[in-house]
PDB file of C-alpha atoms in Angstrom:
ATOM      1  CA  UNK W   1     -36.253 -25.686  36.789  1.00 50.00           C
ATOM      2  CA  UNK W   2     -35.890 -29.570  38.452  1.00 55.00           C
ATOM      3  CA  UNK W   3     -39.002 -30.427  36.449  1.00 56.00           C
ATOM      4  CA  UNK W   4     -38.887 -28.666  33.268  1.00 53.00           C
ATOM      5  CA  UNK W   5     -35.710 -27.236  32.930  1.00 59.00           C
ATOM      6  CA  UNK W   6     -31.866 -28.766  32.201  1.00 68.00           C
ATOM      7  CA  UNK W   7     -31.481 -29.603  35.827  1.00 77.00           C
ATOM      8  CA  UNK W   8     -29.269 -28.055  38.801  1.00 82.00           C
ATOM      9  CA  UNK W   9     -25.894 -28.056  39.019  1.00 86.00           C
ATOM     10  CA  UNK W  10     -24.441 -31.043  40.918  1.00 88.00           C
ATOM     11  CA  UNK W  11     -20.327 -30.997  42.242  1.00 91.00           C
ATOM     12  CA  UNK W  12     -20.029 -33.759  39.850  1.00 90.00           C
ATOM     13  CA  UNK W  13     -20.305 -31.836  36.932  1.00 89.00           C
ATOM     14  CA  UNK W  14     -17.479 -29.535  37.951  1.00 92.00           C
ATOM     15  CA  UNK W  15     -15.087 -30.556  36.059  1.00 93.00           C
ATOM     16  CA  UNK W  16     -17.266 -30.988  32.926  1.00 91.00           C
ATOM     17  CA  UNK W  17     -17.372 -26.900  33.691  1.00 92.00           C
ATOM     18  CA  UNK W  18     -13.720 -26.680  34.028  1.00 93.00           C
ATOM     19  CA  UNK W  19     -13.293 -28.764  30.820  1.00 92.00           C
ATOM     20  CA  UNK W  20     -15.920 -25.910  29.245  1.00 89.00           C
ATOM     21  CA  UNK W  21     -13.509 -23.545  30.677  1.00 91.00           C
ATOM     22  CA  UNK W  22     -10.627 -25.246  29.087  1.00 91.00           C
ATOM     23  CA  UNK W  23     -11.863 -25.765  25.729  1.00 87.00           C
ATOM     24  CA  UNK W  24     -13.051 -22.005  25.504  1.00 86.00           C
ATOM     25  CA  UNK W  25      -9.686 -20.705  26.209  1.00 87.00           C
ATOM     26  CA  UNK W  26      -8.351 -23.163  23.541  1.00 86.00           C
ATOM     27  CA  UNK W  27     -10.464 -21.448  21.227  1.00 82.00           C
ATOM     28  CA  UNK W  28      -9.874 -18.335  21.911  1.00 83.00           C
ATOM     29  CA  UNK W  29      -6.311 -18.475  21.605  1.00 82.00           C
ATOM     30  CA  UNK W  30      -7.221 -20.022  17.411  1.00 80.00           C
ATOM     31  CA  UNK W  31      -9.362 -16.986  16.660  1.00 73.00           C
ATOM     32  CA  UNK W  32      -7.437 -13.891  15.385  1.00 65.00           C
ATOM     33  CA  UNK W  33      -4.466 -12.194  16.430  1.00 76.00           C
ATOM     34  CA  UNK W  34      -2.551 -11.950  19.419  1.00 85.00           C
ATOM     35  CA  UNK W  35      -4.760 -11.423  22.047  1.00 84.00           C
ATOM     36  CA  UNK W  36      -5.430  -7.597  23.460  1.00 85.00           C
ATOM     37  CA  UNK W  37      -4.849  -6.864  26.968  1.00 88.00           C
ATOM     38  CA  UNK W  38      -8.457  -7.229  27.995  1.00 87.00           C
ATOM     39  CA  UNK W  39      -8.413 -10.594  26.284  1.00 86.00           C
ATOM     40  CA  UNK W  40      -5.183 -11.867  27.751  1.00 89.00           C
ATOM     41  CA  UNK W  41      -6.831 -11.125  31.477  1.00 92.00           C
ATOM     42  CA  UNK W  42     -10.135 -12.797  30.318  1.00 89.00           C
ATOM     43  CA  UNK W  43      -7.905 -15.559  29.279  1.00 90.00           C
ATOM     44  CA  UNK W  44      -6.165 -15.751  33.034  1.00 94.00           C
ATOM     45  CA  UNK W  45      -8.877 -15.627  34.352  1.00 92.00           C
ATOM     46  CA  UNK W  46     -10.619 -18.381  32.870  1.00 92.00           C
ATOM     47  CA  UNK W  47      -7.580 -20.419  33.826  1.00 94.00           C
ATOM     48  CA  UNK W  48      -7.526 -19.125  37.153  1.00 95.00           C
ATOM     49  CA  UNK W  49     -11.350 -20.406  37.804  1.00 94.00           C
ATOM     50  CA  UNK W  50     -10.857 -23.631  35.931  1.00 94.00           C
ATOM     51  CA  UNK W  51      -8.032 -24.344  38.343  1.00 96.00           C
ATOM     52  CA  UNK W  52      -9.624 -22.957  41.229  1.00 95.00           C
ATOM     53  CA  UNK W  53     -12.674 -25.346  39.980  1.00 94.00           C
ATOM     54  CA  UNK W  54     -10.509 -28.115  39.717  1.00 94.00           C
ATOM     55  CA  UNK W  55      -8.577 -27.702  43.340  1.00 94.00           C
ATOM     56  CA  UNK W  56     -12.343 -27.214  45.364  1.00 92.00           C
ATOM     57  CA  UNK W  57     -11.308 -23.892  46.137  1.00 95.00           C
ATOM     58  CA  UNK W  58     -14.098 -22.013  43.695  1.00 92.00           C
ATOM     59  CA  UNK W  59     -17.548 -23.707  43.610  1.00 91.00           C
ATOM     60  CA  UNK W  60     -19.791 -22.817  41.046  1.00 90.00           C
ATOM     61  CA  UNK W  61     -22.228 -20.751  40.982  1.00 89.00           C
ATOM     62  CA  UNK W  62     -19.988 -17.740  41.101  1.00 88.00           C
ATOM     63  CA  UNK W  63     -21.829 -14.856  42.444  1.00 87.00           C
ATOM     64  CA  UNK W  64     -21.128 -11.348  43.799  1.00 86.00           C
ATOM     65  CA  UNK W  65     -23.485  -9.878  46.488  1.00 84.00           C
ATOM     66  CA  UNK W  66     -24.446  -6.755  44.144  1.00 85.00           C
ATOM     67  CA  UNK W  67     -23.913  -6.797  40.526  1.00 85.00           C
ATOM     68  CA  UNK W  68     -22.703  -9.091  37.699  1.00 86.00           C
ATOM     69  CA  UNK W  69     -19.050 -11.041  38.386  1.00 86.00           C
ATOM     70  CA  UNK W  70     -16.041  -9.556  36.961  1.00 88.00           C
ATOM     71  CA  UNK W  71     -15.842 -12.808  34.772  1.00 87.00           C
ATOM     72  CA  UNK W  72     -19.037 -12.676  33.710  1.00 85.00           C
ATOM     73  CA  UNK W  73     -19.157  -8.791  32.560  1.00 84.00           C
ATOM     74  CA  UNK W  74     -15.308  -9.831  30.632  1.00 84.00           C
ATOM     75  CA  UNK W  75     -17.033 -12.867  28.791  1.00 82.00           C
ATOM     76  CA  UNK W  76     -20.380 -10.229  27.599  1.00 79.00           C
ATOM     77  CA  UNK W  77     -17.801  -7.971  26.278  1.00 78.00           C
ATOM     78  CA  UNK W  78     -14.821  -9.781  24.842  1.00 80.00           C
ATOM     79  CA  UNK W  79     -15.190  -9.088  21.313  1.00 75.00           C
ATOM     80  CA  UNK W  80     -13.021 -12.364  20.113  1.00 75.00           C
ATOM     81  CA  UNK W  81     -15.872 -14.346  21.535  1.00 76.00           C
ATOM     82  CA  UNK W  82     -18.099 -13.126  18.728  1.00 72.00           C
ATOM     83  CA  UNK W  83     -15.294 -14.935  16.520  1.00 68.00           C
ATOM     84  CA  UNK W  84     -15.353 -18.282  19.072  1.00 70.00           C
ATOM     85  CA  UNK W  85     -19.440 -18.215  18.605  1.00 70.00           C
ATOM     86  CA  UNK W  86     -19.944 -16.909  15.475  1.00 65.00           C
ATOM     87  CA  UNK W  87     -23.749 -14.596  14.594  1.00 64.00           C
ATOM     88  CA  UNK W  88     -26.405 -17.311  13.749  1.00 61.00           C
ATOM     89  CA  UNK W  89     -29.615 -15.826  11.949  1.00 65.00           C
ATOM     90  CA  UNK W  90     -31.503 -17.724  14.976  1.00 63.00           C
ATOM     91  CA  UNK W  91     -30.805 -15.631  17.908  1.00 57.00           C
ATOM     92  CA  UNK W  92     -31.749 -18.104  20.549  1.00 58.00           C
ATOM     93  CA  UNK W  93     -29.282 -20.474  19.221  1.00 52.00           C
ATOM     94  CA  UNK W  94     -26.863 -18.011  19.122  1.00 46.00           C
ATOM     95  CA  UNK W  95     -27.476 -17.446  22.845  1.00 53.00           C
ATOM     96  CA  UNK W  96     -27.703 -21.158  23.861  1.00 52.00           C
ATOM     97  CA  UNK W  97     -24.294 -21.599  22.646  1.00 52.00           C
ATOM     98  CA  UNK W  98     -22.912 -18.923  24.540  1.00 60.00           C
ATOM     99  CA  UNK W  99     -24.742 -19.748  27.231  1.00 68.00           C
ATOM    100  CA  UNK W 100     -23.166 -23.634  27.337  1.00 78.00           C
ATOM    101  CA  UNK W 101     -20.622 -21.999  29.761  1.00 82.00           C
ATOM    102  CA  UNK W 102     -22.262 -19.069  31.643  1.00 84.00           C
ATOM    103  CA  UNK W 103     -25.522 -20.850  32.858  1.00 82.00           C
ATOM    104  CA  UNK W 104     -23.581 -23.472  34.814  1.00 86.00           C
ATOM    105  CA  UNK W 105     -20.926 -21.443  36.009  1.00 88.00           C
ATOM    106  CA  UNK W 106     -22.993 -18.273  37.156  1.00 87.00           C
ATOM    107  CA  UNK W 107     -26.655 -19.484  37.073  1.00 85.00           C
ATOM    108  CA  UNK W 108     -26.332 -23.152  38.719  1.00 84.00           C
ATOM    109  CA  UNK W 109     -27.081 -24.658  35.899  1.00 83.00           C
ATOM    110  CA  UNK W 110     -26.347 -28.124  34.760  1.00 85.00           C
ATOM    111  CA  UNK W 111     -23.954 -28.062  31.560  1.00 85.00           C
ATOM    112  CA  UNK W 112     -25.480 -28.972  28.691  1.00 79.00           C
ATOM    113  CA  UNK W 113     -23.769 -31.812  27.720  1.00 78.00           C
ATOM    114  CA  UNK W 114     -24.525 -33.258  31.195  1.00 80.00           C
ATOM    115  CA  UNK W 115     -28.220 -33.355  30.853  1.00 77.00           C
ATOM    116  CA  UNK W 116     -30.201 -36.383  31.353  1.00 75.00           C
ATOM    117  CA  UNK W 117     -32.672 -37.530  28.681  1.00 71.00           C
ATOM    118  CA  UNK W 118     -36.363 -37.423  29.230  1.00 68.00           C
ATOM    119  CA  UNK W 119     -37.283 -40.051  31.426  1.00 65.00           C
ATOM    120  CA  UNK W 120     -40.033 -42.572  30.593  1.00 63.00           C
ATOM    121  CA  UNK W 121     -43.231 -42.638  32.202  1.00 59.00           C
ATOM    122  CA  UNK W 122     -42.555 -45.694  35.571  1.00 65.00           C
ATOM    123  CA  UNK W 123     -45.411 -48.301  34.065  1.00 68.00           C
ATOM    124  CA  UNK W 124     -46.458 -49.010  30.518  1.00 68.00           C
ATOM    125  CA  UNK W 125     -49.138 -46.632  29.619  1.00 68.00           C
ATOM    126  CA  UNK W 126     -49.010 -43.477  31.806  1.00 66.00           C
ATOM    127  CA  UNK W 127     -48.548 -40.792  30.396  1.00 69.00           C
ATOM    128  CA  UNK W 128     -45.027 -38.670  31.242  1.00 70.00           C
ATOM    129  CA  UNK W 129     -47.212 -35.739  33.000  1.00 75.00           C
ATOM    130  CA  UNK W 130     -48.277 -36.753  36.557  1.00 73.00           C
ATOM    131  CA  UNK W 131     -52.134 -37.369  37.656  1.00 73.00           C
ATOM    132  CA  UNK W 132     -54.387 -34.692  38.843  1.00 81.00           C
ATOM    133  CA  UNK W 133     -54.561 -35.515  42.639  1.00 81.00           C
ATOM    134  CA  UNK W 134     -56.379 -32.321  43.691  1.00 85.00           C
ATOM    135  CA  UNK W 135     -59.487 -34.526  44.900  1.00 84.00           C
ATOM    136  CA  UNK W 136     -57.492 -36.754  46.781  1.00 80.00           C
ATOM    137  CA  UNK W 137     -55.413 -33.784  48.607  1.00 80.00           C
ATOM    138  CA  UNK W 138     -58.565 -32.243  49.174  1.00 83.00           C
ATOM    139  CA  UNK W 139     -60.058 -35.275  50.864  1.00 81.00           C
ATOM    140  CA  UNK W 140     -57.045 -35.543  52.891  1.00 79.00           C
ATOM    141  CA  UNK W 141     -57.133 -31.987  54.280  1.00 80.00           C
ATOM    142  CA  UNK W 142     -60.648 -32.186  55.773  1.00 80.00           C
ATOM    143  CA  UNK W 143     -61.482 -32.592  59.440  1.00 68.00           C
ATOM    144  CA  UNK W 144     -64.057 -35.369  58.734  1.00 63.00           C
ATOM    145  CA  UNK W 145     -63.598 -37.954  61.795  1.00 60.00           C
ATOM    146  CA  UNK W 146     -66.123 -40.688  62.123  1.00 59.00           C
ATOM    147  CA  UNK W 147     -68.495 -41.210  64.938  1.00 56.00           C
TER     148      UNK W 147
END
């Protein structure tokens, strides 16, 4: 995940979560009607974890010990998400969009929109994969001492 993936999560990119947080409640409240019941404690708590986010007192990622979060199981079946991200005829774009939130604040993930670019290779000329140094560890782990 360091090397090929988005990165881990980092306590500076906390508030870009709670910001995530933010703007997803923001949404929510433009989509449809008044919001249900089930949507209204989705909505506090959201709020209550961006805050908590914000203050140090929650530090992502939020975990149980058996099971999936409260928050989590709320955000898979809040129906007026499926209005925030509408159906795209690519699923996995579907899913990376709602998964801009949920990876960094249940998977330690780093947000999306805090990921570095590739970096280029250190010298002119190398490649961005490193060298094979098999050989070279193998030399290095024999007991060959000169006499």
């Amino acid at each position: 995940m360091i090397l090929q993936g988005p990165g881990l999560l980092k306590p500076r990119h906390f508030p870009v979560i709670a910001a995530q947080i933010d703007d997803l409640v923001a949404d929510i409240h433009l989509f449809g009607d008044l919001l249900t019941p089930d949507e209204i404690k989705l909505v506090a708590g959201l709020e209550d974890t961006a805050k908590g986010i914000r203050s140090g007192q929650i530090i992502p990622p939020l975990t149980v010990p058996k099971g999936i979060h409260p928050l989590r199981l709320a955000l898979m079946h809040a129906n007026r998400l499926k209005d925030v991200f509408p159906p795209h005829p690519d699923l996995r774009r579907f899913r990376r969009q709602s998964d801009h939130l949920q990876l960094p604040l249940f998977e330690n993930w780093r947000p999306y929109v805090a990921q570095k670019p590739p970096l280029a290779a250190p010298n002119p000329g190398l490649g961005p994969e490193a060298p094979d140094f098999t050989l070279v560890r193998d030399l290095a782990n024999t007991n060959v001492t000169k006499t």
